[in-house]
Amino acid sequence: MYINFWYPMTTSEELADQPLKVRALGQDFVVFRDSDGSANCLSNTCTHRGGSLSSGKIKGDCIECPYHGWQFDGEGGCHRIPSLGPDANIPGRTRVDAYPVEEKYGLVFAFLGDLDAAERPPVLAVPEWGQDGWRATLQHYDIRGNYERSIENGLDPAHNEFVHDTHGFGGVDEAYKVNELRIENSPPWGQGFWHTFNAPPLPGQMKEGRTQSGDLDVGTGHHGPNQVWTYIHASETTWFHQYLYERPIDDEHVYVYLLCMRNSFLEEKYDAYMIERNQYVADQDKTVIEDLRPVLTPATSTKEFMVPADKVILMYRDMLKQWDAKGWRIDSDCVERTSGKVAYAIPSPARRKQKGWVLDVIPLIPGQASETQLKAAG
Ligand code: FES
Ligand SMILES: [Fe+2]
């Protein structure tokens, strides 16, 4: 798991007038709206004696710890320590880590890292959002598996034939093979491919969008370690552009938000069917991903036998190595060894400017980036 990327913490709809506890990258966060409705995300551990801020109350622009009532604003600053009385001087070191938040596409994203704004990899953009002739559905679900396995599943052109009866034929055609992958590079944060395969007609209510078996054009790629775009062009005019935003809960669990944009069947009455169909496909992927072993991808590529259809998965793994080289990978083994003894914080941008923090920064695997590698990684 990596710091310094945007992670989807919750939906705009779910974040109402109560604070939410959200787990990401193996750590807890509190997400809450302040008095003008803006979303905020803080490390969940109170700097006093470790209270869980998300179990507290929202007071104006602050979240109040349930244990002794300390109040923290959306920037992480402590505004009130009731035991000191009303006019107390509040030491700066009481602050908690606060993370940049962007609310868009019906989701609340937090930037879990310490990069300054100009250096941050952006959220995967949805150009169709709000455009005439497009309509969105949003759904979400958990997978008991590693998020990299889930992203790799999205980059895998060879599973459709076998995992999805809506996209393939279960291998009945003896001449079946994966066609050429047309690689689409979009460095520095991602890469993908387009590929054409034989697929059945659209089922059910959307049948008229694609009435016969035939070539289906699909493009897919990753953006950062945890986001995937998939464009399904069912016919010349019926397009589904899907965006997966994944939040690793920890190394062995992931929460997935699936935003599906469509340019046909624009009436609201098709939303429920769209969601149901997407979930049918997602559940098929989930079943496979939850049984993959090892749960995490192996540390060396010799422990799996890769074939040309796995090309983009290998490209994804290579890109992860570039972020390893930057020192962005969390040292999960170390976190696990100290579990129960140390409360960590994902470093926030303010740590680059201010010294004096109560919580330790989460252990990171030191990068070995040479200047050339850093340049290549953007
Ligand atoms: S632990 Fe939060 S106020 Fe004491
Ligand atoms: Fe799939």
XYZ file of C-alpha atoms and ligand atoms in Angstrom:
383
model
C 0.000 0.000 0.000
C 1.211 3.482 -0.890
C 1.011 6.930 0.619
C 0.762 9.972 -1.660
C -2.313 9.058 -3.682
C -5.987 10.026 -3.515
C -8.240 7.436 -1.922
C -12.061 7.340 -1.956
C -13.156 7.525 1.689
C -16.945 7.499 1.352
C -19.755 8.737 -0.866
C -21.070 12.295 -0.661
C -24.432 10.818 0.181
C -23.180 8.778 3.136
C -21.352 11.725 4.667
C -24.204 13.585 6.349
C -24.208 15.262 9.762
C -22.391 12.514 11.665
C -18.659 11.796 11.648
C -17.609 8.591 9.889
C -14.779 6.270 10.821
C -13.058 5.100 7.658
C -10.206 2.621 7.469
C -7.656 3.028 4.697
C -4.069 1.801 4.276
C -4.464 -0.114 7.545
C -5.175 3.094 9.529
C -8.303 4.806 10.849
C -9.509 8.215 9.757
C -12.391 10.435 10.768
C -14.329 12.080 7.949
C -16.811 14.830 8.834
C -18.566 17.877 7.437
C -17.979 21.245 9.079
C -20.509 24.061 9.499
C -20.449 25.071 5.816
C -20.806 21.470 4.676
C -17.178 21.004 3.550
C -15.792 17.527 4.011
C -12.714 17.042 6.216
C -10.480 14.077 6.876
C -8.218 13.693 9.926
C -6.187 10.940 11.485
C -8.638 9.286 13.891
C -6.292 9.070 16.890
C -6.620 11.873 19.438
C -3.216 13.249 20.429
C -4.233 13.399 24.092
C -4.540 9.757 25.079
C -5.591 8.007 21.919
C -9.349 8.560 21.826
C -11.208 7.653 18.629
C -12.279 10.989 17.180
C -14.907 9.446 14.916
C -16.846 8.362 18.008
C -17.108 12.003 19.057
C -19.410 14.817 18.044
C -19.193 17.546 15.444
C -19.113 20.932 17.193
C -19.242 23.755 14.657
C -16.145 23.353 12.489
C -14.499 20.884 14.869
C -14.668 17.240 15.791
C -14.780 16.710 19.549
C -13.011 13.736 21.076
C -15.426 11.569 23.062
C -12.901 10.973 25.869
C -12.051 14.435 27.319
C -13.622 16.782 24.796
C -10.577 18.147 22.962
C -11.695 19.775 19.720
C -9.869 19.634 16.379
C -10.715 21.612 13.251
C -10.505 20.432 9.636
C -6.861 21.557 9.447
C -6.038 19.313 12.400
C -5.463 22.185 14.838
C -6.627 21.726 18.433
C -8.931 24.551 19.515
C -10.076 23.487 22.913
C -8.745 21.485 25.837
C -11.584 21.665 28.358
C -9.492 20.491 31.330
C -7.313 23.609 30.965
C -10.271 25.982 31.214
C -11.638 28.511 28.723
C -8.634 30.774 28.001
C -5.952 28.138 27.831
C -2.924 28.486 25.623
C -3.040 25.418 23.353
C 0.330 23.913 22.420
C 0.833 23.404 18.645
C 2.066 19.872 19.180
C -1.501 18.785 20.028
C -2.456 18.963 16.329
C -3.517 15.834 14.451
C -2.722 15.083 10.800
C -5.266 16.558 8.383
C -5.509 15.424 4.764
C -6.492 17.358 1.636
C -10.016 16.473 0.530
C -11.680 16.678 -2.885
C -15.358 15.965 -3.217
C -16.365 15.082 -6.755
C -18.178 12.471 -8.824
C -20.351 11.746 -5.774
C -17.298 10.666 -3.766
C -15.173 12.118 -0.997
C -11.485 11.630 -1.801
C -8.655 12.208 0.680
C -5.024 12.646 -0.292
C -3.261 10.312 2.120
C 0.268 11.638 2.001
C 2.477 14.649 2.541
C 3.103 15.995 -0.979
C 2.464 19.665 -1.669
C -0.505 20.422 -3.950
C 1.602 20.871 -7.105
C 3.266 17.465 -6.733
C 0.129 15.415 -6.075
C -0.993 12.833 -8.634
C -4.546 13.883 -9.572
C -7.726 11.895 -9.011
C -8.562 9.866 -12.138
C -10.710 12.324 -14.127
C -14.204 11.582 -15.456
C -14.528 13.789 -18.563
C -18.134 12.673 -19.168
C -19.270 13.840 -15.693
C -22.011 16.468 -15.996
C -21.911 16.380 -19.818
C -25.117 16.341 -21.844
C -25.832 12.897 -23.214
C -24.230 11.041 -20.323
C -25.703 9.591 -17.157
C -23.978 8.207 -14.054
C -24.592 5.389 -11.608
C -22.481 4.822 -8.514
C -22.221 1.614 -6.514
C -19.775 0.224 -4.000
C -18.774 -3.072 -2.427
C -15.981 -4.730 -0.488
C -13.632 -7.501 -1.560
C -11.834 -9.791 0.882
C -8.585 -9.549 -1.037
C -5.618 -7.366 -1.848
C -6.324 -4.203 -3.842
C -3.436 -4.842 -6.274
C -4.996 -8.197 -7.168
C -8.245 -6.335 -7.824
C -6.580 -3.691 -10.014
C -4.716 -6.423 -11.923
C -8.031 -8.147 -12.536
C -9.188 -4.936 -14.215
C -6.089 -4.992 -16.463
C -6.527 -8.612 -17.483
C -7.927 -9.246 -20.987
C -7.909 -13.041 -20.626
C -10.371 -13.506 -17.764
C -13.499 -12.158 -19.456
C -13.980 -15.267 -21.565
C -14.024 -17.471 -18.473
C -15.270 -15.348 -15.579
C -18.056 -13.349 -17.235
C -20.819 -15.027 -19.186
C -21.947 -11.525 -20.191
C -18.589 -10.906 -21.905
C -17.420 -14.323 -23.060
C -18.371 -17.891 -23.885
C -16.582 -19.960 -21.241
C -13.900 -21.100 -23.685
C -16.210 -23.208 -25.883
C -14.614 -21.926 -29.089
C -11.480 -23.998 -29.682
C -9.985 -21.189 -31.755
C -10.333 -18.675 -28.907
C -7.286 -16.602 -28.068
C -6.552 -13.146 -26.710
C -6.170 -10.684 -29.577
C -3.425 -8.115 -29.870
C -3.314 -5.538 -27.066
C -3.032 -1.974 -28.313
C -1.045 -0.361 -25.536
C -2.083 3.109 -24.469
C 0.501 4.837 -22.361
C -0.511 7.694 -20.143
C 2.518 8.291 -17.955
C 3.410 9.292 -15.340
C 0.521 7.865 -13.347
C -0.900 5.054 -15.463
C -1.046 2.961 -18.598
C -3.517 0.704 -20.311
C -4.611 -0.909 -23.548
C -7.443 -1.401 -26.015
C -8.441 -4.778 -27.239
C -11.170 -6.357 -29.313
C -12.868 -9.604 -28.424
C -15.912 -11.621 -29.352
C -18.749 -11.103 -26.864
C -22.427 -11.977 -26.529
C -25.206 -9.416 -27.107
C -26.185 -7.116 -24.245
C -28.680 -8.929 -22.064
C -32.051 -7.858 -20.677
C -33.354 -4.338 -20.909
C -30.358 -3.019 -22.839
C -30.445 -5.654 -25.559
C -31.229 -3.185 -28.288
C -27.847 -1.490 -27.637
C -26.124 -4.578 -29.007
C -28.261 -7.267 -30.510
C -25.758 -9.858 -31.703
C -22.558 -11.561 -30.684
C -19.539 -9.932 -32.234
C -16.504 -7.817 -31.728
C -16.529 -5.708 -28.610
C -13.984 -2.928 -28.231
C -12.765 -2.475 -24.701
C -10.121 -0.156 -23.316
C -8.820 -0.344 -19.796
C -5.975 1.063 -17.763
C -4.834 1.998 -14.295
C -4.163 5.394 -12.819
C -1.946 5.333 -9.764
C -1.957 2.148 -7.722
C -5.694 2.110 -6.974
C -7.804 3.490 -9.833
C -8.929 1.905 -13.096
C -10.799 3.147 -16.165
C -12.653 0.706 -18.420
C -14.332 1.861 -21.615
C -16.742 -0.630 -23.125
C -17.950 0.293 -26.588
C -20.839 -2.124 -27.060
C -21.635 -0.608 -30.474
C -20.673 2.547 -32.362
C -23.148 4.509 -30.306
C -23.616 2.629 -27.031
C -20.721 3.357 -24.692
C -20.130 2.545 -21.049
C -17.214 4.346 -19.406
C -16.489 2.920 -15.986
C -14.220 4.274 -13.266
C -13.111 2.151 -10.334
C -11.768 3.943 -7.292
C -10.367 1.534 -4.756
C -9.565 2.088 -1.090
C -7.278 -0.550 0.408
C -8.753 -1.066 3.880
C -5.614 -3.033 4.698
C -3.415 -5.489 2.797
C -6.146 -8.116 2.692
C -9.333 -6.099 2.214
C -10.380 -3.472 -0.270
C -13.427 -1.271 -0.718
C -14.400 -0.473 -4.301
C -16.446 2.417 -5.710
C -17.678 1.877 -9.254
C -18.830 4.924 -11.178
C -20.428 3.964 -14.492
C -21.088 6.615 -17.132
C -23.312 5.695 -20.077
C -24.315 7.576 -23.224
C -27.393 5.469 -24.035
C -30.446 4.400 -22.090
C -30.385 7.801 -20.429
C -33.695 7.550 -18.640
C -33.565 7.137 -14.885
C -35.555 3.903 -15.162
C -32.432 2.156 -16.484
C -30.284 3.054 -13.435
C -31.378 0.113 -11.292
C -30.801 -2.319 -14.148
C -27.357 -0.820 -14.827
C -26.370 -1.181 -11.169
C -27.669 -4.727 -11.040
C -25.791 -5.703 -14.190
C -22.556 -4.097 -12.981
C -22.867 -5.852 -9.641
C -23.443 -9.185 -11.358
C -20.137 -8.741 -13.188
C -18.338 -7.333 -10.118
C -19.460 -10.281 -7.984
C -17.990 -12.697 -10.513
C -14.645 -10.884 -10.268
C -14.912 -10.746 -6.485
C -15.408 -14.519 -6.226
C -12.203 -15.143 -8.159
C -10.124 -12.449 -6.427
C -11.076 -13.636 -2.931
C -9.604 -17.075 -3.653
C -6.288 -15.978 -5.206
C -3.166 -17.209 -3.417
C -1.049 -15.778 -2.120
C -3.455 -13.026 -1.102
C -0.814 -10.438 -2.028
C 1.014 -10.599 -5.339
C 4.278 -12.527 -4.909
C 7.369 -10.459 -4.224
C 9.193 -11.930 -7.233
C 7.723 -12.515 -10.677
C 9.200 -16.047 -10.864
C 6.505 -17.239 -8.453
C 3.854 -16.849 -11.164
C 4.113 -17.881 -14.814
C 3.141 -14.870 -16.872
C 2.045 -14.975 -20.544
C 1.707 -12.180 -23.158
C -1.905 -11.471 -22.086
C -0.447 -10.436 -18.703
C 1.655 -7.707 -20.298
C -0.195 -4.741 -18.793
C -0.241 -6.382 -15.365
C 3.562 -6.550 -15.551
C 3.616 -2.905 -16.631
C 1.482 -2.045 -13.584
C 3.886 -3.924 -11.304
C 6.804 -2.040 -12.866
C 5.110 1.253 -12.180
C 4.514 0.249 -8.553
C 8.279 -0.284 -8.314
C 8.814 3.323 -9.353
C 6.686 4.404 -6.406
C 8.616 1.974 -4.186
C 11.747 3.793 -5.329
C 10.269 7.062 -4.147
C 9.833 5.563 -0.676
C 6.022 5.674 -0.775
C 5.335 2.024 0.137
C 4.100 1.354 3.667
C 6.198 -1.164 5.586
C 3.229 -3.366 6.498
C 5.419 -6.014 8.163
C 6.788 -3.415 10.549
C 3.309 -2.007 11.223
C 2.107 -5.520 12.000
C 5.051 -6.245 14.348
C 4.235 -3.166 16.403
C 0.456 -3.618 16.234
C -1.226 -2.714 19.510
C 1.882 -0.890 20.751
C 2.179 2.116 18.453
C -0.469 4.350 16.884
C 0.823 5.691 13.595
C -0.268 8.509 11.330
C -0.009 8.686 7.560
C 2.137 11.836 7.144
C 0.096 14.877 6.099
C 1.376 17.858 4.062
C 1.708 19.994 7.226
C 4.487 17.697 8.462
C 6.747 19.170 5.788
C 6.358 22.637 7.308
C 5.836 22.098 11.015
C 7.936 20.173 13.469
C 6.624 18.585 16.647
C 3.990 15.887 16.242
C 2.657 13.462 18.824
C 2.125 10.423 16.601
C 4.920 8.643 14.747
C 4.807 8.583 10.952
C 3.809 5.179 9.637
C 6.899 3.081 8.754
C 7.754 3.347 5.052
C 10.100 1.145 3.060
C 13.047 3.385 2.185
C 13.215 4.180 -1.528
C 16.354 3.565 -3.525
C 15.519 6.060 -6.186
C 18.279 7.244 -8.419
C 17.780 10.607 -10.110
C 16.949 8.836 -13.395
C 14.318 6.630 -11.757
C 12.728 9.613 -10.063
C 12.557 11.428 -13.392
C 11.007 8.412 -15.107
C 8.405 8.143 -12.346
C 7.425 11.776 -12.813
S -8.148 11.160 24.478
Fe -9.059 12.668 23.254
S -9.502 14.235 24.636
Fe -8.469 12.781 25.860
Fe -13.842 -8.914 -14.660
